[in-house]
């Protein structure tokens, strides 16, 4: 079975992203089909990109980069659990994506967005970045709405159909993450 990282993209104090990430992990573990783990960007404490050489060229110089590269490299596929900040990707996630390169290539990714309108613009923005990193981004995404899937905009209470939406993302990610395995082995 492939290994899927469920990436919590928000790092701010008071974030709801951790609850969303843990809920996605719970849905995933009940769905099975892959090994799943949470990857909380907060645990990697990445500074603003401080590598002198672009990641595409390799040669990581900083211990935090190598630690992050090892984690990304250990996984076959990703589910990015992301809010939308000012109609775009949260800076912490974009920074983490930019830090390494080879470790992303030929992997699969899906998205669980949350926000006033489901973070569709952040996900669209992420899809552009996936192309640059050689990540195959899958068709389905889940979109949790602050008005319907949270109480008081802070307490996660997903509508029942949201679990099906997450499962659709997982099915896509497992299929493509598995199909791309031969490319990752070359
Ligand atoms: C800097 C910032 C910008 C935001 N911009 C948007 C936005 O563009 N669209 C949206 O739906 N919600 C926006 N929000 C509201 C977030 O959806 C909401 O705060 C959510 O809880 C953020 O996720 P987090 O708590 O995991 O960080 C923004 C929140 C912050 C902190």
Coordinates of C-alpha atoms and ligand atoms in Angstrom, one line a residue:
X1 CA 0.0 0.0 0.0
X2 CA 1.2 3.5 -0.7
X3 CA 1.9 6.0 2.0
X4 CA -0.3 9.2 2.0
X5 CA 0.6 12.3 4.0
X6 CA -2.3 14.4 5.1
X7 CA -0.7 17.9 5.2
X8 CA -2.0 20.5 7.6
X9 CA -1.3 23.7 5.8
X10 CA -2.3 26.3 8.5
X11 CA 0.3 27.0 11.2
X12 CA -1.3 29.9 13.0
X13 CA -2.3 29.8 16.7
X14 CA -6.0 29.1 17.0
X15 CA -6.2 27.4 13.6
X16 CA -9.1 25.2 12.7
X17 CA -6.8 23.3 10.3
X18 CA -5.6 20.9 12.9
X19 CA -9.2 19.7 13.6
X20 CA -9.8 19.4 9.8
X21 CA -6.6 17.5 9.3
X22 CA -7.4 15.1 12.2
X23 CA -10.9 14.5 10.8
X24 CA -9.5 13.8 7.3
X25 CA -7.1 11.3 8.9
X26 CA -10.0 9.6 10.8
X27 CA -12.0 9.3 7.6
X28 CA -9.0 8.0 5.8
X29 CA -8.1 5.4 8.4
X30 CA -11.7 4.1 8.3
X31 CA -11.6 4.0 4.5
X32 CA -8.3 2.1 4.5
X33 CA -6.6 1.5 1.2
X34 CA -3.3 3.2 2.1
X35 CA -1.1 4.0 5.0
X36 CA -1.9 7.5 6.3
X37 CA -0.1 9.9 8.5
X38 CA -0.5 13.5 9.5
X39 CA 2.1 16.0 8.3
X40 CA 1.7 19.1 10.3
X41 CA 3.7 22.0 8.8
X42 CA 4.0 23.5 12.3
X43 CA 6.2 20.5 13.3
X44 CA 8.8 21.4 10.7
X45 CA 9.2 25.1 11.7
X46 CA 10.5 26.1 8.2
X47 CA 11.7 29.7 8.0
X48 CA 11.1 31.7 4.9
X49 CA 13.0 30.0 2.1
X50 CA 16.6 30.3 3.0
X51 CA 18.3 27.9 0.5
X52 CA 20.8 29.7 -1.7
X53 CA 20.3 27.2 -4.6
X54 CA 16.8 26.7 -6.1
X55 CA 15.4 23.3 -5.0
X56 CA 15.1 22.1 -8.6
X57 CA 18.9 22.0 -8.6
X58 CA 19.2 20.0 -5.4
X59 CA 22.0 20.5 -2.9
X60 CA 20.0 21.3 0.2
X61 CA 22.2 23.1 2.7
X62 CA 20.1 23.6 5.8
X63 CA 19.2 20.9 8.4
X64 CA 15.5 22.0 8.4
X65 CA 15.4 21.5 4.6
X66 CA 16.9 18.1 4.9
X67 CA 14.5 17.1 7.6
X68 CA 11.5 18.3 5.5
X69 CA 12.9 16.7 2.3
X70 CA 13.2 13.3 4.2
X71 CA 9.6 13.6 5.3
X72 CA 8.3 14.5 1.8
X73 CA 10.5 11.9 0.2
X74 CA 9.1 9.2 2.5
X75 CA 5.6 9.6 1.2
X76 CA 4.0 8.5 -2.1
X77 CA 1.0 10.9 -2.2
X78 CA -0.5 13.9 -0.3
X79 CA -3.8 15.3 0.7
X80 CA -3.3 19.0 1.3
X81 CA -5.8 20.3 3.9
X82 CA -5.8 24.0 3.2
X83 CA -7.6 27.2 4.1
X84 CA -7.7 30.1 1.7
X85 CA -5.9 33.3 2.8
X86 CA -6.8 36.4 0.8
X87 CA -8.0 34.3 -2.1
X88 CA -4.8 32.3 -2.3
X89 CA -2.6 29.6 -0.8
X90 CA -1.5 30.1 2.8
X91 CA 2.1 31.3 2.8
X92 CA 3.3 28.5 5.0
X93 CA 2.2 25.9 2.5
X94 CA 3.6 27.7 -0.5
X95 CA 6.9 28.1 1.3
X96 CA 7.0 24.4 2.3
X97 CA 6.2 23.4 -1.3
X98 CA 9.0 25.7 -2.6
X99 CA 11.7 24.3 -0.2
X100 CA 12.3 21.0 -1.9
X101 CA 11.8 19.6 -5.4
X102 CA 12.8 16.1 -6.3
X103 CA 10.9 14.7 -3.3
X104 CA 7.6 15.9 -4.8
X105 CA 8.1 14.7 -8.4
X106 CA 5.8 11.9 -9.8
X107 CA 3.6 11.8 -6.7
X108 CA -0.1 12.4 -6.5
X109 CA -2.1 15.0 -4.5
X110 CA -5.6 15.9 -3.7
X111 CA -7.1 18.7 -1.7
X112 CA -9.5 19.3 1.2
X113 CA -10.2 23.0 1.4
X114 CA -12.1 24.9 4.0
X115 CA -13.3 28.5 4.1
X116 CA -16.2 30.8 3.5
X117 CA -16.6 29.4 0.0
X118 CA -14.5 26.2 0.4
X119 CA -11.1 27.5 -0.5
X120 CA -11.6 26.9 -4.3
X121 CA -9.3 29.8 -5.3
X122 CA -6.5 28.4 -3.0
X123 CA -7.0 25.0 -4.5
X124 CA -6.9 26.4 -8.1
X125 CA -3.7 28.2 -7.2
X126 CA -2.2 25.0 -5.7
X127 CA -3.0 23.1 -8.9
X128 CA -0.7 25.5 -10.8
X129 CA 2.1 24.9 -8.3
X130 CA 1.5 21.1 -8.5
X131 CA 2.2 21.3 -12.3
X132 CA 5.5 23.1 -11.6
X133 CA 6.5 20.4 -9.0
X134 CA 5.6 17.4 -11.2
X135 CA 2.8 16.4 -8.9
X136 CA -0.3 14.8 -10.4
X137 CA -3.2 16.6 -8.9
X138 CA -6.5 14.6 -8.9
X139 CA -9.9 15.7 -10.1
X140 CA -12.0 15.5 -6.9
X141 CA -11.6 17.9 -4.0
X142 CA -13.6 18.4 -0.8
X143 CA -14.8 21.9 0.1
X144 CA -15.8 22.5 3.7
X145 CA -17.9 25.7 4.2
X146 CA -17.6 27.8 7.3
X147 CA -21.4 28.4 7.3
X148 CA -22.4 24.7 7.0
X149 CA -19.5 22.6 8.3
X150 CA -18.5 24.6 11.3
X151 CA -20.3 25.9 14.4
X152 CA -19.5 29.6 15.1
X153 CA -16.9 29.4 12.3
X154 CA -14.5 27.6 14.7
X155 CA -15.9 24.2 15.7
X156 CA -15.7 21.6 13.0
X157 CA -19.1 19.8 12.4
X158 CA -18.9 18.5 8.9
X159 CA -22.2 17.7 7.0
X160 CA -22.5 14.0 6.3
X161 CA -21.8 14.4 2.5
X162 CA -18.4 15.8 3.3
X163 CA -17.1 12.4 4.3
X164 CA -18.0 11.1 0.8
X165 CA -16.2 14.0 -0.7
X166 CA -13.1 13.2 1.2
X167 CA -13.4 9.5 0.2
X168 CA -13.6 10.5 -3.4
X169 CA -10.3 12.5 -3.0
X170 CA -8.7 9.5 -1.3
X171 CA -9.8 7.1 -4.0
X172 CA -8.3 9.4 -6.7
X173 CA -5.1 9.9 -4.7
X174 CA -4.6 6.2 -4.1
X175 CA -5.2 5.3 -7.7
X176 CA -2.8 7.8 -9.1
X177 CA -0.3 7.5 -6.3
X178 CA -0.1 3.7 -7.0
X179 CA -0.1 4.1 -10.8
X180 CA 2.9 6.5 -10.6
X181 CA 5.0 4.1 -8.6
X182 CA 7.0 2.8 -11.6
X183 CA 8.0 6.4 -12.4
X184 CA 9.2 7.0 -8.9
X185 CA 11.4 3.9 -9.0
X186 CA 13.3 5.0 -12.1
Ligands
LIG1 C1 -5.0 36.0 6.7 C2 -6.4 35.4 6.5 C3 -7.0 35.6 5.3 C4 -8.2 35.0 5.0 N1 -8.7 35.0 3.8 C5 -9.8 34.3 3.5 C6 -10.2 34.1 2.1 O1 -9.7 34.7 1.2 N2 -11.3 33.4 1.9 C7 -12.0 32.7 2.9 O2 -12.9 31.9 2.6 N3 -11.6 32.8 4.2 C8 -10.5 33.6 4.5 N4 -10.1 33.7 5.8 C9 -10.9 33.1 6.8 C10 -10.5 31.6 7.0 O3 -11.3 30.8 6.2 C11 -10.7 31.2 8.5 O4 -10.1 32.1 9.3 C12 -10.1 29.8 8.7 O5 -10.3 29.5 10.1 C13 -8.6 29.8 8.4 O6 -8.1 28.5 8.6 P1 -7.1 28.2 9.8 O7 -8.0 28.5 11.1 O8 -6.9 26.7 9.8 O9 -5.9 29.1 9.7 C14 -8.9 34.3 6.1 C15 -8.3 34.1 7.3 C16 -7.0 34.7 7.5 C17 -6.3 34.4 8.9

